[in-house]
XYZ file of C-alpha atoms in Angstrom:
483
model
C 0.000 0.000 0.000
C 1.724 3.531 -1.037
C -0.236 5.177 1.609
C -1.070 8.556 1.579
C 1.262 11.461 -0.162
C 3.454 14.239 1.381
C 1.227 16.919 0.761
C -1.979 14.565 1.988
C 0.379 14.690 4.846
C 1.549 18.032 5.478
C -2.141 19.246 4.626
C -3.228 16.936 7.538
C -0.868 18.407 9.818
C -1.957 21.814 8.988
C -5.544 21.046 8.753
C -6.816 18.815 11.831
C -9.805 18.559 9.804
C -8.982 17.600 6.500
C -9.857 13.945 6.246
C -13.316 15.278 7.383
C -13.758 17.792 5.018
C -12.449 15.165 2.364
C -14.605 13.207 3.390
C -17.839 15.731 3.379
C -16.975 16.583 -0.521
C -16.132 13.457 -1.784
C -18.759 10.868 -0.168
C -21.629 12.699 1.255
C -23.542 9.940 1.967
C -21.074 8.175 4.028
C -20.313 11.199 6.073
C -24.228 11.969 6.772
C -24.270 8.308 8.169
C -21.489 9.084 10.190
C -22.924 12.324 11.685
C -26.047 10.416 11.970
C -24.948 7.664 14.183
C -23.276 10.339 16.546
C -26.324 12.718 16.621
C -28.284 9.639 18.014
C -25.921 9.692 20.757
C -27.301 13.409 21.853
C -30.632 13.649 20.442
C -33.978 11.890 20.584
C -35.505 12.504 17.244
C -38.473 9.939 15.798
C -37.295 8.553 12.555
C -38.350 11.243 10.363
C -37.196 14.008 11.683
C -33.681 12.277 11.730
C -33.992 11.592 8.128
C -34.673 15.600 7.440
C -31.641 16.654 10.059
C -29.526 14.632 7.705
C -31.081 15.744 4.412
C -32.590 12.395 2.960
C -36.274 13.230 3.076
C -37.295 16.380 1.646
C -39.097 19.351 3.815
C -42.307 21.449 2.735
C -42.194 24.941 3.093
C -44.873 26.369 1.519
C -42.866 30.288 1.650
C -39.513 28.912 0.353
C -41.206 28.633 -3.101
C -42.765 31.570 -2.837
C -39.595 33.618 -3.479
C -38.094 34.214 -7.003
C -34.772 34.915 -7.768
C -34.381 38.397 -9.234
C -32.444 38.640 -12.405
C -28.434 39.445 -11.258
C -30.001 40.139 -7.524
C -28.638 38.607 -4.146
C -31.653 40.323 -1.796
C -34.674 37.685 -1.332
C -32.486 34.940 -3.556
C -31.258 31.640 -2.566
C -27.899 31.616 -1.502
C -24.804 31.054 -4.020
C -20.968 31.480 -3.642
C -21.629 34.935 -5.524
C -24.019 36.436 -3.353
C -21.785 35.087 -0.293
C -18.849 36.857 -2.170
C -21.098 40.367 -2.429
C -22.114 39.741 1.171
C -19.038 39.618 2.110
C -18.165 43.240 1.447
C -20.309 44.578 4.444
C -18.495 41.396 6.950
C -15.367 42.821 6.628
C -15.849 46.628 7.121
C -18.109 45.827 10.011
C -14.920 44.023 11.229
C -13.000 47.277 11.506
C -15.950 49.123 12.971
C -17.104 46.759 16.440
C -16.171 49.428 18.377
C -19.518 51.403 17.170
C -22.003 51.800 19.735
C -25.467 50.509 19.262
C -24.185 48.960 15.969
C -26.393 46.059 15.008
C -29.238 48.119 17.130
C -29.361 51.175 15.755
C -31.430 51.360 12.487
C -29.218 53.353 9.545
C -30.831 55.864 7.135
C -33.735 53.970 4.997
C -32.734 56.265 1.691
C -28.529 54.924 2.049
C -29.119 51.557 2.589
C -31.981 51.427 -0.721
C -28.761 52.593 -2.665
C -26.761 49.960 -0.742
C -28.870 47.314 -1.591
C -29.132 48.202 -5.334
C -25.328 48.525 -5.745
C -25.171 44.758 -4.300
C -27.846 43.609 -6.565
C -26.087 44.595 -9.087
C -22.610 43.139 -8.719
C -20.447 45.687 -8.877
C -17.424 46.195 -6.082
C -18.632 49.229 -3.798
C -15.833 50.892 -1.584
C -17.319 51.341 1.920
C -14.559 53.034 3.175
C -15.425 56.137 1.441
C -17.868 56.960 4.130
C -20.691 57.371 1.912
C -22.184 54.664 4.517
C -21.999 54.809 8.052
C -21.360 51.206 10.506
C -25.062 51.565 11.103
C -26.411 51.047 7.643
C -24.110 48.517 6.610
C -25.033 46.745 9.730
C -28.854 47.332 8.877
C -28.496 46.036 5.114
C -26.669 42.911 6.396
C -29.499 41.990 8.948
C -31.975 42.410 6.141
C -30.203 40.143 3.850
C -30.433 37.603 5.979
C -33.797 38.247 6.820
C -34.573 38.195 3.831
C -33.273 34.303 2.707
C -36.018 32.054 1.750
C -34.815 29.686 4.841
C -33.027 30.670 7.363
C -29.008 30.104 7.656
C -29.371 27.406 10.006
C -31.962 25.521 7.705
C -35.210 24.317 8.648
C -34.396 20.888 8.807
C -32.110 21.253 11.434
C -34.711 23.082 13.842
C -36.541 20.243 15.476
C -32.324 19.280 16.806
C -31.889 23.107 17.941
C -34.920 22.783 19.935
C -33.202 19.902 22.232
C -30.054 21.206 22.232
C -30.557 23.959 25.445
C -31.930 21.141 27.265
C -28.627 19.125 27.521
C -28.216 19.438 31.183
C -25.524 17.999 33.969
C -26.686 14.945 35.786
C -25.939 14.285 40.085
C -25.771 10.746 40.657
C -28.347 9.512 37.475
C -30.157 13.201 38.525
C -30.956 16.124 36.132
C -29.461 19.087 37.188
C -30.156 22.707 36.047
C -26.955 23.068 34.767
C -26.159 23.086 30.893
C -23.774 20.623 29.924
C -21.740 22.493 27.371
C -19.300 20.095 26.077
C -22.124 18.110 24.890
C -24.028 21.144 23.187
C -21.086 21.932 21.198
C -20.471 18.743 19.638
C -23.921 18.468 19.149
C -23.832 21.924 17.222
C -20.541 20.683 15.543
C -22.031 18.128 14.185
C -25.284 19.914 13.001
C -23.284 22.989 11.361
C -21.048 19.867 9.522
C -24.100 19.036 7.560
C -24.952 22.339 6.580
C -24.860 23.302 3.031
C -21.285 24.707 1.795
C -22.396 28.014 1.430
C -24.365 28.468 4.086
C -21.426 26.523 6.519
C -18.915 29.570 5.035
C -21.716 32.064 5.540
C -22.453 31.514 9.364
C -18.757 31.041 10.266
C -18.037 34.923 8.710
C -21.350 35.968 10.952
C -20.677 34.253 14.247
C -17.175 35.767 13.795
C -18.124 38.905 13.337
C -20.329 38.586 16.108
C -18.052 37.104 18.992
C -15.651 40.167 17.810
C -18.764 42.299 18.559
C -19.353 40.794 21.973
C -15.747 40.913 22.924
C -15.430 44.647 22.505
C -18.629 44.824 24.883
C -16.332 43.988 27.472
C -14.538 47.237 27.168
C -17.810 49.284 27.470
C -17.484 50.313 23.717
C -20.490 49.038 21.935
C -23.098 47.536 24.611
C -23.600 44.438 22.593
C -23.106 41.362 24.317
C -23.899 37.978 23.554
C -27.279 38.085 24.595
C -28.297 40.853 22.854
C -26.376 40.013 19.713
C -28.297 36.681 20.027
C -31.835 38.106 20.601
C -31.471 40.443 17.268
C -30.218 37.493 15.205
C -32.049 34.730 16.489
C -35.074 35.356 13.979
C -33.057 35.425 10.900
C -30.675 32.893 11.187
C -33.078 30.240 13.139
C -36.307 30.762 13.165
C -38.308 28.625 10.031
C -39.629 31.194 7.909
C -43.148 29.244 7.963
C -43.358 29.659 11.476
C -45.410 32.796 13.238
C -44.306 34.661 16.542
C -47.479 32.878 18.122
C -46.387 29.163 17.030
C -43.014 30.476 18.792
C -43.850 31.704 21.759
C -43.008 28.745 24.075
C -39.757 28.393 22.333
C -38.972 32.200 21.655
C -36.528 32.260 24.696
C -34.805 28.959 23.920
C -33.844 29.589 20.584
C -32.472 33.309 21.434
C -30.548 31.396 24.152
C -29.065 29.148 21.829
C -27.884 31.755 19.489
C -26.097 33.287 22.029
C -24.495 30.160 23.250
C -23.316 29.802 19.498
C -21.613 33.136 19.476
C -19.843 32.473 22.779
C -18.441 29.439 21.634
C -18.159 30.162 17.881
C -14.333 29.494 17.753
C -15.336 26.113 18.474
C -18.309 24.960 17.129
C -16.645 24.737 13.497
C -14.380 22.252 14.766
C -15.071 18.524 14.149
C -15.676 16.430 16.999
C -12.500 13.964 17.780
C -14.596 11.051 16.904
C -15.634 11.917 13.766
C -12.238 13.427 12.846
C -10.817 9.466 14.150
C -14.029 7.525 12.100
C -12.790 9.728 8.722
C -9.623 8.572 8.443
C -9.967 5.218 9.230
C -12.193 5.139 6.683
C -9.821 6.151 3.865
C -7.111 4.001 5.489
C -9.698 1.047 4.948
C -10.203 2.281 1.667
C -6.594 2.397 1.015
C -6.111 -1.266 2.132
C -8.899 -2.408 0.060
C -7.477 -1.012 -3.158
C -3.903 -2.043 -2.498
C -5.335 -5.821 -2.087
C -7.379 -5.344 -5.497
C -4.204 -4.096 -6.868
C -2.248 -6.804 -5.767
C -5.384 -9.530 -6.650
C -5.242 -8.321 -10.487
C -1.543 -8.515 -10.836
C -1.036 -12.030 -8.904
C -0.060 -13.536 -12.181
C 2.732 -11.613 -12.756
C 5.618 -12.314 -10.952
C 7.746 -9.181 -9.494
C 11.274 -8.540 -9.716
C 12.358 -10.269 -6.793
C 10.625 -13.466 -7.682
C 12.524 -13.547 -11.405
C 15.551 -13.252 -9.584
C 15.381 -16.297 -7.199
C 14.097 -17.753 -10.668
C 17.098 -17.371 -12.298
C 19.146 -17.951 -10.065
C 17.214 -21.697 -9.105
C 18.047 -22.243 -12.483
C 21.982 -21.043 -12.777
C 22.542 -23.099 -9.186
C 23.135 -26.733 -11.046
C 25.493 -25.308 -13.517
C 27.388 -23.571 -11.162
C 27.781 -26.249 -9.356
C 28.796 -28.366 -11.929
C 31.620 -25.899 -13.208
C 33.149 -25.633 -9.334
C 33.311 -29.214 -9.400
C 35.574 -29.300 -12.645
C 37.798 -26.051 -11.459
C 38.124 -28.676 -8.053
C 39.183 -31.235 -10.426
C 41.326 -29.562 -12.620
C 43.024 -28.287 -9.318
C 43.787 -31.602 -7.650
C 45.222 -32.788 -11.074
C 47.633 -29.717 -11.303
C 48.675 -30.244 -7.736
C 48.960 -34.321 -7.930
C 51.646 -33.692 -11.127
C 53.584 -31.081 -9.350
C 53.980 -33.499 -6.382
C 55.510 -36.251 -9.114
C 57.104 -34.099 -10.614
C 59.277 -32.868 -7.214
C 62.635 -34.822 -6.567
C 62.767 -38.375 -4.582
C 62.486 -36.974 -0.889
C 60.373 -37.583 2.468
C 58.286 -34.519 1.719
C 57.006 -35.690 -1.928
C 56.773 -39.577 -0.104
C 54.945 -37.879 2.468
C 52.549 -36.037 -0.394
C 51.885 -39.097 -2.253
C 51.204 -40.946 0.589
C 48.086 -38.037 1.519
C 46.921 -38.657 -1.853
C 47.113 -42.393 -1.529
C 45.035 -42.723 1.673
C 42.633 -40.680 0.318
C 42.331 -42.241 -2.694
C 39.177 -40.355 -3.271
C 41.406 -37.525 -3.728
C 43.746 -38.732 -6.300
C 42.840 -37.172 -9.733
C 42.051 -40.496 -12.031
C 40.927 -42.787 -9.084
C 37.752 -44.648 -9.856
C 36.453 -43.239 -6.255
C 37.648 -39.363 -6.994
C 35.175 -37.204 -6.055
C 34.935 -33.740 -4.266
C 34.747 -33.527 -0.484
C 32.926 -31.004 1.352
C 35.245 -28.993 3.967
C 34.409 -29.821 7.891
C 35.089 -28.477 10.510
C 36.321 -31.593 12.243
C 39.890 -32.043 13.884
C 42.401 -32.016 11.783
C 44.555 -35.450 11.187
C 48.129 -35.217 11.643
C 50.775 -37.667 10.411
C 52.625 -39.241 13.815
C 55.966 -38.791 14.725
C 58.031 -41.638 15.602
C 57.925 -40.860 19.078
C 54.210 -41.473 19.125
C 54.675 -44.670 16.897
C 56.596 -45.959 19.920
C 53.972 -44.726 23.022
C 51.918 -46.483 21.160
C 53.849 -50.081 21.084
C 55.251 -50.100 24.402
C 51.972 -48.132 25.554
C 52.019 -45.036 27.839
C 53.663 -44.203 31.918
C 49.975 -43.832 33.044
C 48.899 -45.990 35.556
C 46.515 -48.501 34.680
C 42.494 -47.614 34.768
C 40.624 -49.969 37.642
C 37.497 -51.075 37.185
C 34.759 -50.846 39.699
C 36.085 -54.011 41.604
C 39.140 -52.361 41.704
C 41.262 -54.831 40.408
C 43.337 -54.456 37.196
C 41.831 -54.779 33.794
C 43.830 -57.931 33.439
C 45.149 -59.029 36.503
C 46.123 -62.755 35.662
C 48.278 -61.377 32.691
C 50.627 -58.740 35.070
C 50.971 -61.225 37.559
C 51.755 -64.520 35.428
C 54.053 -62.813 32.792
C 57.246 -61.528 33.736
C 57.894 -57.431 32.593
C 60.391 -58.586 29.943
C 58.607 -61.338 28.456
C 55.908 -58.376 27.730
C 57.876 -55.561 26.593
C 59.897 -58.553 24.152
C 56.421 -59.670 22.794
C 55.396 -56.111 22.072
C 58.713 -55.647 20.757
C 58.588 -59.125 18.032
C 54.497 -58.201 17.212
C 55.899 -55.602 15.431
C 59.377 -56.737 14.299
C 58.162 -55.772 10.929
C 57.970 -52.071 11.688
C 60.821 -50.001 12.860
C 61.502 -51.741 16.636
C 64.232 -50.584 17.896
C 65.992 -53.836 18.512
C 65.257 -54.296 14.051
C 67.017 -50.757 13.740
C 69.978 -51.196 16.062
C 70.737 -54.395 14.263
C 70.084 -53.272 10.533
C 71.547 -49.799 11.196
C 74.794 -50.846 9.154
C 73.075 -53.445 6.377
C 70.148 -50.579 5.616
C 70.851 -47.058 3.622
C 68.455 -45.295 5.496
C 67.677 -41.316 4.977
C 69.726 -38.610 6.638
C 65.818 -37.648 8.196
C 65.339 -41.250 9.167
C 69.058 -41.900 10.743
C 68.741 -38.477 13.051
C 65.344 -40.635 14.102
C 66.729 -44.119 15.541
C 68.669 -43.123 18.081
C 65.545 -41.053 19.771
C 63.860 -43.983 19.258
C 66.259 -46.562 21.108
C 66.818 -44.235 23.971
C 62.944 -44.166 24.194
C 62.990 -48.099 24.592
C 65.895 -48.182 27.049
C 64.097 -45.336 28.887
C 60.903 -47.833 29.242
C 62.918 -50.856 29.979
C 64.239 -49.178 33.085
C 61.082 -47.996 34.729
C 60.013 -51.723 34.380
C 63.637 -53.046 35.799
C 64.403 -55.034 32.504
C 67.669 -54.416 30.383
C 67.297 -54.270 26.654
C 69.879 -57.616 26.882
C 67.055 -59.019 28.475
C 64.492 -58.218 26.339
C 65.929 -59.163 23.097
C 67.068 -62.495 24.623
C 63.578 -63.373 26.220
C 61.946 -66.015 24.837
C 58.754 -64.797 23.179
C 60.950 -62.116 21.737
C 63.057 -64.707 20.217
């Protein structure tokens, strides 16, 4: 899976709400069911009513249809991205004039804000900052306009949800309290303005702002217009249904101005996603991902990748190479086994040819030749004469004992004499070099210079063993079983 790009990345970083907002454009249906299952988590709506909050049944207004777009106009039209962009003129030089007081209370001049509302009709780019309008009528021509919307900015589907939202309260030990429980209100009002229409979502965020900027210079005794009263003057054109009468509102009149105010106070937060739906949008598009990169690797199963060719070829390149070590091990042995014949008659080249002869598997031309794998066994050493004799007249150790105690062969050390042992280890092996053979064919025998250096070491070894066992080597030679 390639997982998502560096600038899905950095715009992720930079954007805690991307994957929502991703999410909202590219699969609106998904994302309704998503807000869905979380608004049943805060609100008790029947069925229906959850069905228009999300925007899957339609709603009857009978006064929605009533208005007609003008030709070019913005005033008593539906909104679009270029009325939001006209619109948008009077937000941001009431930004620079909060300060103002009464502003938003104070009516303007009737006559300026006529002209006002003409120039925005008709499209063109009008320079407030001339002062040809004062803070009041700008603020007067913006109230209208959204007066003035066939539904309000909040939408009507979403009212029967606004209506429950005031009465989140704090519970005591499973009791309702009267206090409002405001975390919950604000996701619930995060999730509501998420399903709001594009335009209308950019819309009420410019507002509110505006707004909260209002209230906050309130504080410094500028402008007298707090929360409250920002939210009782706005409350009927951003919320209340335009189908509804003052009389059918009267119960909920008080609630609904409440709630606008609670929006403004918190309006730097209420356009923020919740942290579960932020978490259930990008799991989805990391399931997605997974699910395409196992379709992607599905549909190219039959073709092998690069990494499988090569343990391919070289499967097939193995035998052969294996083959052609063999013959350079061959060809090897062959030029070592004629340099060895070819060397001069000495003990080193008898010494070579004997190697090759006891492994006869080794000898290039042997019916048996064949390659042997290296091991990391103990080396074999050829043995030196003086081991040749340890091991005929055996070793100085004592004896082992067995678990009796008694000598391995008890009836042999005591019924033999010394010499009559050494002399029959001595004539088993009157074939080999004994030292008796080479003190007596020293003369008769051209021996090497090596092998003459050799038998005297070798007879001083015997002697040495015939003393420790109180024998002379007179006696030995003359004992019968050596004889």
């Amino acid at each position: 899976m390639d997982g998502p790009s560096v600038q899905t990345i950095s715009q992720a970083i930079t954007n805690p709400d991307y994957w929502v907002d991703k999410l909202r454009f590219e699969d609106p249906e998904t994302f309704k069911e998503l807000c869905g299952g979380m608004l049943t988590r805060f609100l008790d709506l029947p069925g229906p009513e959850l069905s228009r909050v999300l925007g899957t049944s339609p709603v009857k207004d009978k006064r929605r249809f009533l208005a007609k777009k003008k030709a070019g106009g913005v005033f008593g039209a539906p909104l679009t991205e270029e009325g939001l962009a006209q619109i948008h003129q009077l937000i941001d030089f009431l930004g620079n004039h909060t300060h103002v007081e009464g502003i938003f209370r104070i009516p303007g001049n009737s006559h300026r804000q006529q002209r006002l509302k003409n120039s925005l009709n008709s499209g063109v780019d009008i320079d407030l900052d001339l002062g040809e309008f004062t803070p009041h009528d700008v603020a007067s021509v913006l109230k209208i306009f959204l007066g003035e919307l066939p539904e309000p900015l909040l939408t009507t589907r979403h009212y029967p949800a606004y209506l429950q939202v005031p009465d989140m309260m704090l519970f005591d030990k499973s009791v309702k309290t009267d206090k409002p429980n405001k975390e919950r209100q604000i996701e619930t009002y995060q999730l509501l303005f998420w399903l709001l229409p594009n335009v209308n979502r950019k819309l009420l965020q410019a507002v509110l702002s505006l707004l909260y900027k209002t209230a906050q210079a309130q504080k410094d005794h500028k402008n007298r217009m707090s929360a409250h009263n920002l939210g009782v003057m706005f409350a009927p054109h951003v919320l209340w249904p335009r189908s509804l009468t003052i009389a059918d509102l009267k119960d909920n009149v008080n609630k609904l101005n409440g709630a606008v105010a609670f929006i403004i106070k918190h309006s730097q937060r209420v356009f923020l996603a919740p942290v579960q739906l932020r978490a259930q949008c990008r799991l989805h598009y990391a399931a997605k991902e997974k699910s395409a990169a196992q379709q992607k690797t599905a549909s190219s199963g039959n073709t092998a990748s690069p990494s499988d060719e090569v343990a391919q070829t070289r499967a097939k390149k193995r035998p052969h190479e294996d083959a052609e070590s063999k013959t350079q091990t061959d060809l090897a042995l062959a030029q070592l086994y004629a340099h060895v014949q070819a060397m001069p008659d000495s003990h080193k080249k008898r010494k070579y040819v004997k190697q090759f002869n006891d492994h006869s598997n080794c000898t290039p031309g042997s019916p048996n030749h064949k390659v042997l794998p290296r091991t990391r066994g103990k080396h074999v050493r050829s043995k030196s004469w003086g081991a040749a004799i340890t091991k005929l007249f055996g070793s100085n150790k004592p004896q082992t004992q067995t678990r009796s105690g008694a000598h391995s062969d008890p009836r042999r050390s005591s019924q033999t004499p010394t010499s009559d042992r050494i002399g029959a280890r001595i004539s088993s092996h009157t074939e080999v070099n004994t030292p008796g053979a080479i003190c007596r064919n020293t003369k008769k025998t051209q021996d090497t210079p090596a092998k003459k250096r050799m038998i005297p070491t070798a007879f001083s070894q015997a002697q040495q063993l015939a003393e420790k066992e109180n024998v002379t080597l007179h006696d030995v030679e003359t004992s019968p079983i050596a004889l």
